[in-house]
mmCIF file of the N, C-alpha and C atoms, coordinates in Angstrom:
data_MODEL
# 
_entry.id   MODEL 
# 
loop_
_atom_site.group_PDB 
_atom_site.id 
_atom_site.type_symbol 
_atom_site.label_atom_id 
_atom_site.label_alt_id 
_atom_site.label_comp_id 
_atom_site.label_asym_id 
_atom_site.label_entity_id 
_atom_site.label_seq_id 
_atom_site.pdbx_PDB_ins_code 
_atom_site.Cartn_x 
_atom_site.Cartn_y 
_atom_site.Cartn_z 
_atom_site.occupancy 
_atom_site.B_iso_or_equiv 
_atom_site.pdbx_formal_charge 
_atom_site.auth_seq_id 
_atom_site.auth_comp_id 
_atom_site.auth_asym_id 
_atom_site.auth_atom_id 
_atom_site.pdbx_PDB_model_num 
ATOM 1   N N  . LEU A 1 1  ? 237.619 177.883 -9.064 1.00 0.00 ? 1  LEU A N  1 
ATOM 2   C CA . LEU A 1 1  ? 238.023 176.228 -9.455 1.00 0.00 ? 1  LEU A CA 1 
ATOM 3   C C  . LEU A 1 1  ? 237.602 175.775 -8.183 1.00 0.00 ? 1  LEU A C  1 
ATOM 4   N N  . PRO A 1 2  ? 237.664 174.257 -8.473 1.00 0.00 ? 2  PRO A N  1 
ATOM 5   C CA . PRO A 1 2  ? 237.336 173.140 -7.041 1.00 0.00 ? 2  PRO A CA 1 
ATOM 6   C C  . PRO A 1 2  ? 238.736 172.870 -6.554 1.00 0.00 ? 2  PRO A C  1 
ATOM 7   N N  . SER A 1 3  ? 239.005 173.054 -5.391 1.00 0.00 ? 3  SER A N  1 
ATOM 8   C CA . SER A 1 3  ? 240.238 172.524 -5.011 1.00 0.00 ? 3  SER A CA 1 
ATOM 9   C C  . SER A 1 3  ? 240.414 170.896 -4.882 1.00 0.00 ? 3  SER A C  1 
ATOM 10  N N  . GLU A 1 4  ? 241.936 170.500 -5.170 1.00 0.00 ? 4  GLU A N  1 
ATOM 11  C CA . GLU A 1 4  ? 242.280 169.048 -4.727 1.00 0.00 ? 4  GLU A CA 1 
ATOM 12  C C  . GLU A 1 4  ? 242.583 168.927 -3.486 1.00 0.00 ? 4  GLU A C  1 
ATOM 13  N N  . GLY A 1 5  ? 242.736 169.659 -2.691 1.00 0.00 ? 5  GLY A N  1 
ATOM 14  C CA . GLY A 1 5  ? 243.002 169.250 -0.987 1.00 0.00 ? 5  GLY A CA 1 
ATOM 15  C C  . GLY A 1 5  ? 241.973 168.151 -0.395 1.00 0.00 ? 5  GLY A C  1 
ATOM 16  N N  . LEU A 1 6  ? 242.663 167.928 0.838  1.00 0.00 ? 6  LEU A N  1 
ATOM 17  C CA . LEU A 1 6  ? 241.743 167.260 1.726  1.00 0.00 ? 6  LEU A CA 1 
ATOM 18  C C  . LEU A 1 6  ? 239.940 167.861 1.844  1.00 0.00 ? 6  LEU A C  1 
ATOM 19  N N  . ALA A 1 7  ? 240.133 169.191 2.227  1.00 0.00 ? 7  ALA A N  1 
ATOM 20  C CA . ALA A 1 7  ? 238.937 169.538 2.873  1.00 0.00 ? 7  ALA A CA 1 
ATOM 21  C C  . ALA A 1 7  ? 237.722 169.305 1.749  1.00 0.00 ? 7  ALA A C  1 
ATOM 22  N N  . SER A 1 8  ? 236.673 168.919 1.778  1.00 0.00 ? 8  SER A N  1 
ATOM 23  C CA . SER A 1 8  ? 235.897 169.597 0.816  1.00 0.00 ? 8  SER A CA 1 
ATOM 24  C C  . SER A 1 8  ? 234.441 169.897 1.781  1.00 0.00 ? 8  SER A C  1 
ATOM 25  N N  . ALA A 1 9  ? 233.577 170.843 0.806  1.00 0.00 ? 9  ALA A N  1 
ATOM 26  C CA . ALA A 1 9  ? 232.426 171.343 1.425  1.00 0.00 ? 9  ALA A CA 1 
ATOM 27  C C  . ALA A 1 9  ? 231.548 170.323 2.528  1.00 0.00 ? 9  ALA A C  1 
ATOM 28  N N  . GLU A 1 10 ? 231.390 169.479 1.463  1.00 0.00 ? 10 GLU A N  1 
ATOM 29  C CA . GLU A 1 10 ? 230.495 168.260 1.995  1.00 0.00 ? 10 GLU A CA 1 
ATOM 30  C C  . GLU A 1 10 ? 231.565 166.976 1.802  1.00 0.00 ? 10 GLU A C  1 
ATOM 31  N N  . PRO A 1 11 ? 232.148 166.447 2.856  1.00 0.00 ? 11 PRO A N  1 
ATOM 32  C CA . PRO A 1 11 ? 232.600 164.938 2.373  1.00 0.00 ? 11 PRO A CA 1 
ATOM 33  C C  . PRO A 1 11 ? 231.595 164.070 2.575  1.00 0.00 ? 11 PRO A C  1 
ATOM 34  N N  . LYS A 1 12 ? 231.872 163.148 1.271  1.00 0.00 ? 12 LYS A N  1 
ATOM 35  C CA . LYS A 1 12 ? 230.702 161.780 0.982  1.00 0.00 ? 12 LYS A CA 1 
ATOM 36  C C  . LYS A 1 12 ? 231.121 160.933 2.054  1.00 0.00 ? 12 LYS A C  1 
ATOM 37  N N  . ILE A 1 13 ? 230.103 159.836 2.357  1.00 0.00 ? 13 ILE A N  1 
ATOM 38  C CA . ILE A 1 13 ? 230.315 158.795 3.280  1.00 0.00 ? 13 ILE A CA 1 
ATOM 39  C C  . ILE A 1 13 ? 230.524 157.538 2.113  1.00 0.00 ? 13 ILE A C  1 
ATOM 40  N N  . VAL A 1 14 ? 231.754 157.188 2.357  1.00 0.00 ? 14 VAL A N  1 
ATOM 41  C CA . VAL A 1 14 ? 232.012 155.795 1.390  1.00 0.00 ? 14 VAL A CA 1 
ATOM 42  C C  . VAL A 1 14 ? 232.493 154.622 2.091  1.00 0.00 ? 14 VAL A C  1 
ATOM 43  N N  . ASN A 1 15 ? 232.276 153.536 1.673  1.00 0.00 ? 15 ASN A N  1 
ATOM 44  C CA . ASN A 1 15 ? 232.300 152.105 2.276  1.00 0.00 ? 15 ASN A CA 1 
ATOM 45  C C  . ASN A 1 15 ? 234.120 152.366 1.997  1.00 0.00 ? 15 ASN A C  1 
ATOM 46  N N  . VAL A 1 16 ? 234.891 152.415 2.713  1.00 0.00 ? 16 VAL A N  1 
ATOM 47  C CA . VAL A 1 16 ? 236.151 152.456 3.481  1.00 0.00 ? 16 VAL A CA 1 
ATOM 48  C C  . VAL A 1 16 ? 236.514 150.809 3.304  1.00 0.00 ? 16 VAL A C  1 
ATOM 49  N N  . SER A 1 17 ? 235.886 149.728 3.583  1.00 0.00 ? 17 SER A N  1 
ATOM 50  C CA . SER A 1 17 ? 236.304 148.334 3.348  1.00 0.00 ? 17 SER A CA 1 
ATOM 51  C C  . SER A 1 17 ? 236.633 147.942 2.002  1.00 0.00 ? 17 SER A C  1 
ATOM 52  N N  . LEU A 1 18 ? 236.462 148.732 0.982  1.00 0.00 ? 18 LEU A N  1 
ATOM 53  C CA . LEU A 1 18 ? 237.179 148.250 -0.522 1.00 0.00 ? 18 LEU A CA 1 
ATOM 54  C C  . LEU A 1 18 ? 238.255 149.048 -0.714 1.00 0.00 ? 18 LEU A C  1 
ATOM 55  N N  . PHE A 1 19 ? 238.894 149.779 0.566  1.00 0.00 ? 19 PHE A N  1 
ATOM 56  C CA . PHE A 1 19 ? 240.350 150.597 0.034  1.00 0.00 ? 19 PHE A CA 1 
ATOM 57  C C  . PHE A 1 19 ? 240.978 149.885 1.261  1.00 0.00 ? 19 PHE A C  1 
ATOM 58  N N  . ALA A 1 20 ? 242.646 149.690 0.997  1.00 0.00 ? 20 ALA A N  1 
ATOM 59  C CA . ALA A 1 20 ? 243.790 149.371 1.682  1.00 0.00 ? 20 ALA A CA 1 
ATOM 60  C C  . ALA A 1 20 ? 243.857 150.365 2.858  1.00 0.00 ? 20 ALA A C  1 
ATOM 61  N N  . TYR A 1 21 ? 243.439 151.384 2.870  1.00 0.00 ? 21 TYR A N  1 
ATOM 62  C CA . TYR A 1 21 ? 243.847 152.061 3.567  1.00 0.00 ? 21 TYR A CA 1 
ATOM 63  C C  . TYR A 1 21 ? 242.677 153.429 4.111  1.00 0.00 ? 21 TYR A C  1 
ATOM 64  N N  . VAL A 1 22 ? 242.772 154.144 5.114  1.00 0.00 ? 22 VAL A N  1 
ATOM 65  C CA . VAL A 1 22 ? 241.841 154.870 5.760  1.00 0.00 ? 22 VAL A CA 1 
ATOM 66  C C  . VAL A 1 22 ? 242.178 156.058 6.097  1.00 0.00 ? 22 VAL A C  1 
ATOM 67  N N  . GLY A 1 23 ? 241.992 157.580 5.653  1.00 0.00 ? 23 GLY A N  1 
ATOM 68  C CA . GLY A 1 23 ? 242.694 158.178 6.229  1.00 0.00 ? 23 GLY A CA 1 
ATOM 69  C C  . GLY A 1 23 ? 241.482 159.295 6.989  1.00 0.00 ? 23 GLY A C  1 
ATOM 70  N N  . ASN A 1 24 ? 242.079 159.743 7.881  1.00 0.00 ? 24 ASN A N  1 
ATOM 71  C CA . ASN A 1 24 ? 241.288 160.613 9.127  1.00 0.00 ? 24 ASN A CA 1 
ATOM 72  C C  . ASN A 1 24 ? 241.430 161.953 8.461  1.00 0.00 ? 24 ASN A C  1 
ATOM 73  N N  . ARG A 1 25 ? 240.809 162.718 8.077  1.00 0.00 ? 25 ARG A N  1 
ATOM 74  C CA . ARG A 1 25 ? 240.626 163.930 7.718  1.00 0.00 ? 25 ARG A CA 1 
ATOM 75  C C  . ARG A 1 25 ? 240.778 164.770 9.088  1.00 0.00 ? 25 ARG A C  1 
ATOM 76  N N  . ARG A 1 26 ? 240.193 164.710 9.903  1.00 0.00 ? 26 ARG A N  1 
ATOM 77  C CA . ARG A 1 26 ? 240.411 165.696 11.198 1.00 0.00 ? 26 ARG A CA 1 
ATOM 78  C C  . ARG A 1 26 ? 241.501 165.609 11.902 1.00 0.00 ? 26 ARG A C  1 
ATOM 79  N N  . THR A 1 27 ? 242.533 164.505 12.185 1.00 0.00 ? 27 THR A N  1 
ATOM 80  C CA . THR A 1 27 ? 244.058 163.939 12.513 1.00 0.00 ? 27 THR A CA 1 
ATOM 81  C C  . THR A 1 27 ? 244.934 164.151 11.364 1.00 0.00 ? 27 THR A C  1 
ATOM 82  N N  . LEU A 1 28 ? 244.725 163.899 10.311 1.00 0.00 ? 28 LEU A N  1 
ATOM 83  C CA . LEU A 1 28 ? 245.412 163.447 9.082  1.00 0.00 ? 28 LEU A CA 1 
ATOM 84  C C  . LEU A 1 28 ? 246.343 162.759 9.631  1.00 0.00 ? 28 LEU A C  1 
ATOM 85  N N  . GLU A 1 29 ? 245.554 161.403 9.943  1.00 0.00 ? 29 GLU A N  1 
ATOM 86  C CA . GLU A 1 29 ? 246.569 160.233 10.126 1.00 0.00 ? 29 GLU A CA 1 
ATOM 87  C C  . GLU A 1 29 ? 246.031 158.957 8.867  1.00 0.00 ? 29 GLU A C  1 
ATOM 88  N N  . VAL A 1 30 ? 246.496 158.300 8.412  1.00 0.00 ? 30 VAL A N  1 
ATOM 89  C CA . VAL A 1 30 ? 246.051 157.064 7.933  1.00 0.00 ? 30 VAL A CA 1 
ATOM 90  C C  . VAL A 1 30 ? 246.241 156.011 8.389  1.00 0.00 ? 30 VAL A C  1 
ATOM 91  N N  . HIS A 1 31 ? 245.501 154.935 8.252  1.00 0.00 ? 31 HIS A N  1 
ATOM 92  C CA . HIS A 1 31 ? 245.640 153.716 9.384  1.00 0.00 ? 31 HIS A CA 1 
ATOM 93  C C  . HIS A 1 31 ? 245.244 152.690 8.144  1.00 0.00 ? 31 HIS A C  1 
ATOM 94  N N  . LYS A 1 32 ? 245.573 151.619 8.197  1.00 0.00 ? 32 LYS A N  1 
ATOM 95  C CA . LYS A 1 32 ? 245.012 150.311 7.612  1.00 0.00 ? 32 LYS A CA 1 
ATOM 96  C C  . LYS A 1 32 ? 243.573 150.005 7.976  1.00 0.00 ? 32 LYS A C  1 
ATOM 97  N N  . ARG A 1 33 ? 242.594 149.585 6.796  1.00 0.00 ? 33 ARG A N  1 
ATOM 98  C CA . ARG A 1 33 ? 241.480 149.393 7.247  1.00 0.00 ? 33 ARG A CA 1 
ATOM 99  C C  . ARG A 1 33 ? 240.880 148.807 8.226  1.00 0.00 ? 33 ARG A C  1 
ATOM 100 N N  . ASP A 1 34 ? 242.097 147.881 9.151  1.00 0.00 ? 34 ASP A N  1 
ATOM 101 C CA . ASP A 1 34 ? 241.395 146.875 10.045 1.00 0.00 ? 34 ASP A CA 1 
ATOM 102 C C  . ASP A 1 34 ? 241.977 147.447 11.072 1.00 0.00 ? 34 ASP A C  1 
ATOM 103 N N  . CYS A 1 35 ? 242.448 148.811 11.571 1.00 0.00 ? 35 CYS A N  1 
ATOM 104 C CA . CYS A 1 35 ? 243.125 149.325 12.420 1.00 0.00 ? 35 CYS A CA 1 
ATOM 105 C C  . CYS A 1 35 ? 241.994 149.298 13.527 1.00 0.00 ? 35 CYS A C  1 
ATOM 106 N N  . PRO A 1 36 ? 242.073 149.264 14.959 1.00 0.00 ? 36 PRO A N  1 
ATOM 107 C CA . PRO A 1 36 ? 241.048 149.832 15.799 1.00 0.00 ? 36 PRO A CA 1 
ATOM 108 C C  . PRO A 1 36 ? 240.601 151.374 15.459 1.00 0.00 ? 36 PRO A C  1 
ATOM 109 N N  . TRP A 1 37 ? 241.583 152.132 15.237 1.00 0.00 ? 37 TRP A N  1 
ATOM 110 C CA . TRP A 1 37 ? 241.113 153.103 15.275 1.00 0.00 ? 37 TRP A CA 1 
ATOM 111 C C  . TRP A 1 37 ? 240.186 153.613 14.438 1.00 0.00 ? 37 TRP A C  1 
ATOM 112 N N  . VAL A 1 38 ? 240.107 153.025 12.994 1.00 0.00 ? 38 VAL A N  1 
ATOM 113 C CA . VAL A 1 38 ? 239.208 153.333 11.894 1.00 0.00 ? 38 VAL A CA 1 
ATOM 114 C C  . VAL A 1 38 ? 237.709 153.220 12.315 1.00 0.00 ? 38 VAL A C  1 
ATOM 115 N N  . LYS A 1 39 ? 237.211 152.263 13.029 1.00 0.00 ? 39 LYS A N  1 
ATOM 116 C CA . LYS A 1 39 ? 236.253 152.127 13.934 1.00 0.00 ? 39 LYS A CA 1 
ATOM 117 C C  . LYS A 1 39 ? 235.749 153.279 14.774 1.00 0.00 ? 39 LYS A C  1 
ATOM 118 N N  . LYS A 1 40 ? 236.320 154.035 15.332 1.00 0.00 ? 40 LYS A N  1 
ATOM 119 C CA . LYS A 1 40 ? 236.079 154.702 16.071 1.00 0.00 ? 40 LYS A CA 1 
ATOM 120 C C  . LYS A 1 40 ? 236.329 156.328 15.370 1.00 0.00 ? 40 LYS A C  1 
ATOM 121 N N  . MET A 1 41 ? 236.425 156.161 14.018 1.00 0.00 ? 41 MET A N  1 
ATOM 122 C CA . MET A 1 41 ? 236.288 157.263 13.416 1.00 0.00 ? 41 MET A CA 1 
ATOM 123 C C  . MET A 1 41 ? 234.592 157.773 13.203 1.00 0.00 ? 41 MET A C  1 
ATOM 124 N N  . SER A 1 42 ? 234.658 159.135 12.963 1.00 0.00 ? 42 SER A N  1 
ATOM 125 C CA . SER A 1 42 ? 233.399 159.171 12.305 1.00 0.00 ? 42 SER A CA 1 
ATOM 126 C C  . SER A 1 42 ? 233.104 159.069 10.908 1.00 0.00 ? 42 SER A C  1 
ATOM 127 N N  . PRO A 1 43 ? 232.220 158.822 10.260 1.00 0.00 ? 43 PRO A N  1 
ATOM 128 C CA . PRO A 1 43 ? 232.176 158.375 8.913  1.00 0.00 ? 43 PRO A CA 1 
ATOM 129 C C  . PRO A 1 43 ? 232.236 159.829 7.907  1.00 0.00 ? 43 PRO A C  1 
ATOM 130 N N  . TYR A 1 44 ? 232.252 160.785 8.419  1.00 0.00 ? 44 TYR A N  1 
ATOM 131 C CA . TYR A 1 44 ? 232.841 161.973 7.828  1.00 0.00 ? 44 TYR A CA 1 
ATOM 132 C C  . TYR A 1 44 ? 234.192 162.256 7.666  1.00 0.00 ? 44 TYR A C  1 
ATOM 133 N N  . ASN A 1 45 ? 234.796 161.753 8.623  1.00 0.00 ? 45 ASN A N  1 
ATOM 134 C CA . ASN A 1 45 ? 236.261 161.786 8.761  1.00 0.00 ? 45 ASN A CA 1 
ATOM 135 C C  . ASN A 1 45 ? 237.042 160.849 7.958  1.00 0.00 ? 45 ASN A C  1 
ATOM 136 N N  . LYS A 1 46 ? 236.128 159.615 7.291  1.00 0.00 ? 46 LYS A N  1 
ATOM 137 C CA . LYS A 1 46 ? 237.163 158.565 6.845  1.00 0.00 ? 46 LYS A CA 1 
ATOM 138 C C  . LYS A 1 46 ? 237.538 158.966 5.400  1.00 0.00 ? 46 LYS A C  1 
ATOM 139 N N  . LEU A 1 47 ? 238.090 158.924 5.147  1.00 0.00 ? 47 LEU A N  1 
ATOM 140 C CA . LEU A 1 47 ? 238.851 159.248 3.341  1.00 0.00 ? 47 LEU A CA 1 
ATOM 141 C C  . LEU A 1 47 ? 239.542 157.791 3.031  1.00 0.00 ? 47 LEU A C  1 
ATOM 142 N N  . PRO A 1 48 ? 239.018 157.190 2.002  1.00 0.00 ? 48 PRO A N  1 
ATOM 143 C CA . PRO A 1 48 ? 239.483 155.951 1.315  1.00 0.00 ? 48 PRO A CA 1 
ATOM 144 C C  . PRO A 1 48 ? 240.592 156.494 0.439  1.00 0.00 ? 48 PRO A C  1 
ATOM 145 N N  . LEU A 1 49 ? 241.887 155.546 0.763  1.00 0.00 ? 49 LEU A N  1 
ATOM 146 C CA . LEU A 1 49 ? 242.871 155.889 -0.045 1.00 0.00 ? 49 LEU A CA 1 
ATOM 147 C C  . LEU A 1 49 ? 243.717 154.292 -0.480 1.00 0.00 ? 49 LEU A C  1 
ATOM 148 N N  . SER A 1 50 ? 244.136 154.483 -1.259 1.00 0.00 ? 50 SER A N  1 
ATOM 149 C CA . SER A 1 50 ? 244.860 153.452 -2.307 1.00 0.00 ? 50 SER A CA 1 
ATOM 150 C C  . SER A 1 50 ? 245.827 152.627 -1.770 1.00 0.00 ? 50 SER A C  1 
ATOM 151 N N  . ASP A 1 51 ? 246.951 153.637 -1.243 1.00 0.00 ? 51 ASP A N  1 
ATOM 152 C CA . ASP A 1 51 ? 248.170 153.386 -1.091 1.00 0.00 ? 51 ASP A CA 1 
ATOM 153 C C  . ASP A 1 51 ? 248.763 154.377 -0.094 1.00 0.00 ? 51 ASP A C  1 
ATOM 154 N N  . LEU A 1 52 ? 250.038 153.760 0.463  1.00 0.00 ? 52 LEU A N  1 
ATOM 155 C CA . LEU A 1 52 ? 250.393 155.095 1.450  1.00 0.00 ? 52 LEU A CA 1 
ATOM 156 C C  . LEU A 1 52 ? 250.736 156.002 0.398  1.00 0.00 ? 52 LEU A C  1 
ATOM 157 N N  . GLU A 1 53 ? 251.676 155.745 -0.438 1.00 0.00 ? 53 GLU A N  1 
ATOM 158 C CA . GLU A 1 53 ? 252.122 156.740 -1.409 1.00 0.00 ? 53 GLU A CA 1 
ATOM 159 C C  . GLU A 1 53 ? 251.011 157.936 -1.614 1.00 0.00 ? 53 GLU A C  1 
ATOM 160 N N  . GLU A 1 54 ? 249.766 157.500 -2.139 1.00 0.00 ? 54 GLU A N  1 
ATOM 161 C CA . GLU A 1 54 ? 248.725 158.509 -2.062 1.00 0.00 ? 54 GLU A CA 1 
ATOM 162 C C  . GLU A 1 54 ? 248.371 159.359 -0.815 1.00 0.00 ? 54 GLU A C  1 
ATOM 163 N N  . ALA A 1 55 ? 248.399 158.380 0.213  1.00 0.00 ? 55 ALA A N  1 
ATOM 164 C CA . ALA A 1 55 ? 248.310 158.954 1.698  1.00 0.00 ? 55 ALA A CA 1 
ATOM 165 C C  . ALA A 1 55 ? 249.287 160.136 1.710  1.00 0.00 ? 55 ALA A C  1 
ATOM 166 N N  . ARG A 1 56 ? 250.403 160.063 1.556  1.00 0.00 ? 56 ARG A N  1 
ATOM 167 C CA . ARG A 1 56 ? 252.080 160.658 1.608  1.00 0.00 ? 56 ARG A CA 1 
ATOM 168 C C  . ARG A 1 56 ? 251.209 162.210 1.046  1.00 0.00 ? 56 ARG A C  1 
ATOM 169 N N  . LYS A 1 57 ? 251.266 161.910 0.019  1.00 0.00 ? 57 LYS A N  1 
ATOM 170 C CA . LYS A 1 57 ? 251.197 163.049 -1.285 1.00 0.00 ? 57 LYS A CA 1 
ATOM 171 C C  . LYS A 1 57 ? 250.098 164.012 -0.569 1.00 0.00 ? 57 LYS A C  1 
ATOM 172 N N  . ARG A 1 58 ? 249.120 163.245 0.450  1.00 0.00 ? 58 ARG A N  1 
ATOM 173 C CA . ARG A 1 58 ? 247.524 164.145 0.415  1.00 0.00 ? 58 ARG A CA 1 
ATOM 174 C C  . ARG A 1 58 ? 248.331 164.902 1.862  1.00 0.00 ? 58 ARG A C  1 
ATOM 175 N N  . GLY A 1 59 ? 249.078 164.664 2.533  1.00 0.00 ? 59 GLY A N  1 
ATOM 176 C CA . GLY A 1 59 ? 249.787 165.446 3.760  1.00 0.00 ? 59 GLY A CA 1 
ATOM 177 C C  . GLY A 1 59 ? 249.314 164.511 4.614  1.00 0.00 ? 59 GLY A C  1 
ATOM 178 N N  . PHE A 1 60 ? 249.114 162.932 4.679  1.00 0.00 ? 60 PHE A N  1 
ATOM 179 C CA . PHE A 1 60 ? 248.495 162.280 5.750  1.00 0.00 ? 60 PHE A CA 1 
ATOM 180 C C  . PHE A 1 60 ? 249.916 161.464 6.445  1.00 0.00 ? 60 PHE A C  1 
ATOM 181 N N  . ASP A 1 61 ? 250.337 161.481 7.782  1.00 0.00 ? 61 ASP A N  1 
ATOM 182 C CA . ASP A 1 61 ? 250.857 160.718 8.416  1.00 0.00 ? 61 ASP A CA 1 
ATOM 183 C C  . ASP A 1 61 ? 250.584 159.460 8.916  1.00 0.00 ? 61 ASP A C  1 
ATOM 184 N N  . HIS A 1 62 ? 251.706 158.706 8.882  1.00 0.00 ? 62 HIS A N  1 
ATOM 185 C CA . HIS A 1 62 ? 251.256 157.124 9.604  1.00 0.00 ? 62 HIS A CA 1 
ATOM 186 C C  . HIS A 1 62 ? 250.535 156.736 11.458 1.00 0.00 ? 62 HIS A C  1 
ATOM 187 N N  . CYS A 1 63 ? 249.725 156.191 11.066 1.00 0.00 ? 63 CYS A N  1 
ATOM 188 C CA . CYS A 1 63 ? 249.353 155.603 12.205 1.00 0.00 ? 63 CYS A CA 1 
ATOM 189 C C  . CYS A 1 63 ? 250.182 154.744 12.964 1.00 0.00 ? 63 CYS A C  1 
ATOM 190 N N  . ALA A 1 64 ? 250.598 155.317 14.370 1.00 0.00 ? 64 ALA A N  1 
ATOM 191 C CA . ALA A 1 64 ? 251.724 154.571 15.028 1.00 0.00 ? 64 ALA A CA 1 
ATOM 192 C C  . ALA A 1 64 ? 251.328 153.518 15.069 1.00 0.00 ? 64 ALA A C  1 
ATOM 193 N N  . LEU A 1 65 ? 249.862 152.884 15.634 1.00 0.00 ? 65 LEU A N  1 
ATOM 194 C CA . LEU A 1 65 ? 249.246 151.381 16.081 1.00 0.00 ? 65 LEU A CA 1 
ATOM 195 C C  . LEU A 1 65 ? 249.854 150.705 14.962 1.00 0.00 ? 65 LEU A C  1 
ATOM 196 N N  . CYS A 1 66 ? 248.867 150.881 13.694 1.00 0.00 ? 66 CYS A N  1 
ATOM 197 C CA . CYS A 1 66 ? 248.915 149.869 12.452 1.00 0.00 ? 66 CYS A CA 1 
ATOM 198 C C  . CYS A 1 66 ? 250.164 149.819 11.696 1.00 0.00 ? 66 CYS A C  1 
ATOM 199 N N  . ILE A 1 67 ? 250.519 151.256 11.206 1.00 0.00 ? 67 ILE A N  1 
ATOM 200 C CA . ILE A 1 67 ? 251.810 151.166 10.156 1.00 0.00 ? 67 ILE A CA 1 
ATOM 201 C C  . ILE A 1 67 ? 252.866 151.267 11.083 1.00 0.00 ? 67 ILE A C  1 
ATOM 202 N N  . GLY A 1 68 ? 252.753 152.318 12.033 1.00 0.00 ? 68 GLY A N  1 
ATOM 203 C CA . GLY A 1 68 ? 254.309 152.552 12.619 1.00 0.00 ? 68 GLY A CA 1 
ATOM 204 C C  . GLY A 1 68 ? 254.998 153.668 11.700 1.00 0.00 ? 68 GLY A C  1 
ATOM 205 N N  . GLY A 1 69 ? 256.042 154.460 12.174 1.00 0.00 ? 69 GLY A N  1 
ATOM 206 C CA . GLY A 1 69 ? 257.067 155.346 11.198 1.00 0.00 ? 69 GLY A CA 1 
ATOM 207 C C  . GLY A 1 69 ? 256.290 156.613 11.201 1.00 0.00 ? 69 GLY A C  1 
ATOM 208 N N  . SER A 1 70 ? 255.171 156.763 12.315 1.00 0.00 ? 70 SER A N  1 
ATOM 209 C CA . SER A 1 70 ? 255.015 158.254 12.518 1.00 0.00 ? 70 SER A CA 1 
ATOM 210 C C  . SER A 1 70 ? 255.538 159.561 12.680 1.00 0.00 ? 70 SER A C  1 
ATOM 211 N N  . LEU A 1 71 ? 255.649 160.607 11.919 1.00 0.00 ? 71 LEU A N  1 
ATOM 212 C CA . LEU A 1 71 ? 256.345 161.318 12.074 1.00 0.00 ? 71 LEU A CA 1 
ATOM 213 C C  . LEU A 1 71 ? 256.288 162.641 13.405 1.00 0.00 ? 71 LEU A C  1 
ATOM 214 N N  . ARG A 1 72 ? 255.118 162.316 14.119 1.00 0.00 ? 72 ARG A N  1 
ATOM 215 C CA . ARG A 1 72 ? 254.535 163.232 14.825 1.00 0.00 ? 72 ARG A CA 1 
ATOM 216 C C  . ARG A 1 72 ? 255.487 163.161 16.105 1.00 0.00 ? 72 ARG A C  1 
# 
């Protein structure tokens, strides 16, 4: 059965500018789409997220720069 976890065999490159938040698959941090860190991410690590609740459910921590409240 396919897993609904973060990692997939072949991540798809998606236009993340259509989403409010972008998760980084490698660091497990979530960023606002206009955060400077998003531009530095590999396209393969970008995971579009609609809201912070979804990000938390998927195990992402907040970016200390653009969201604040990082737990790391």
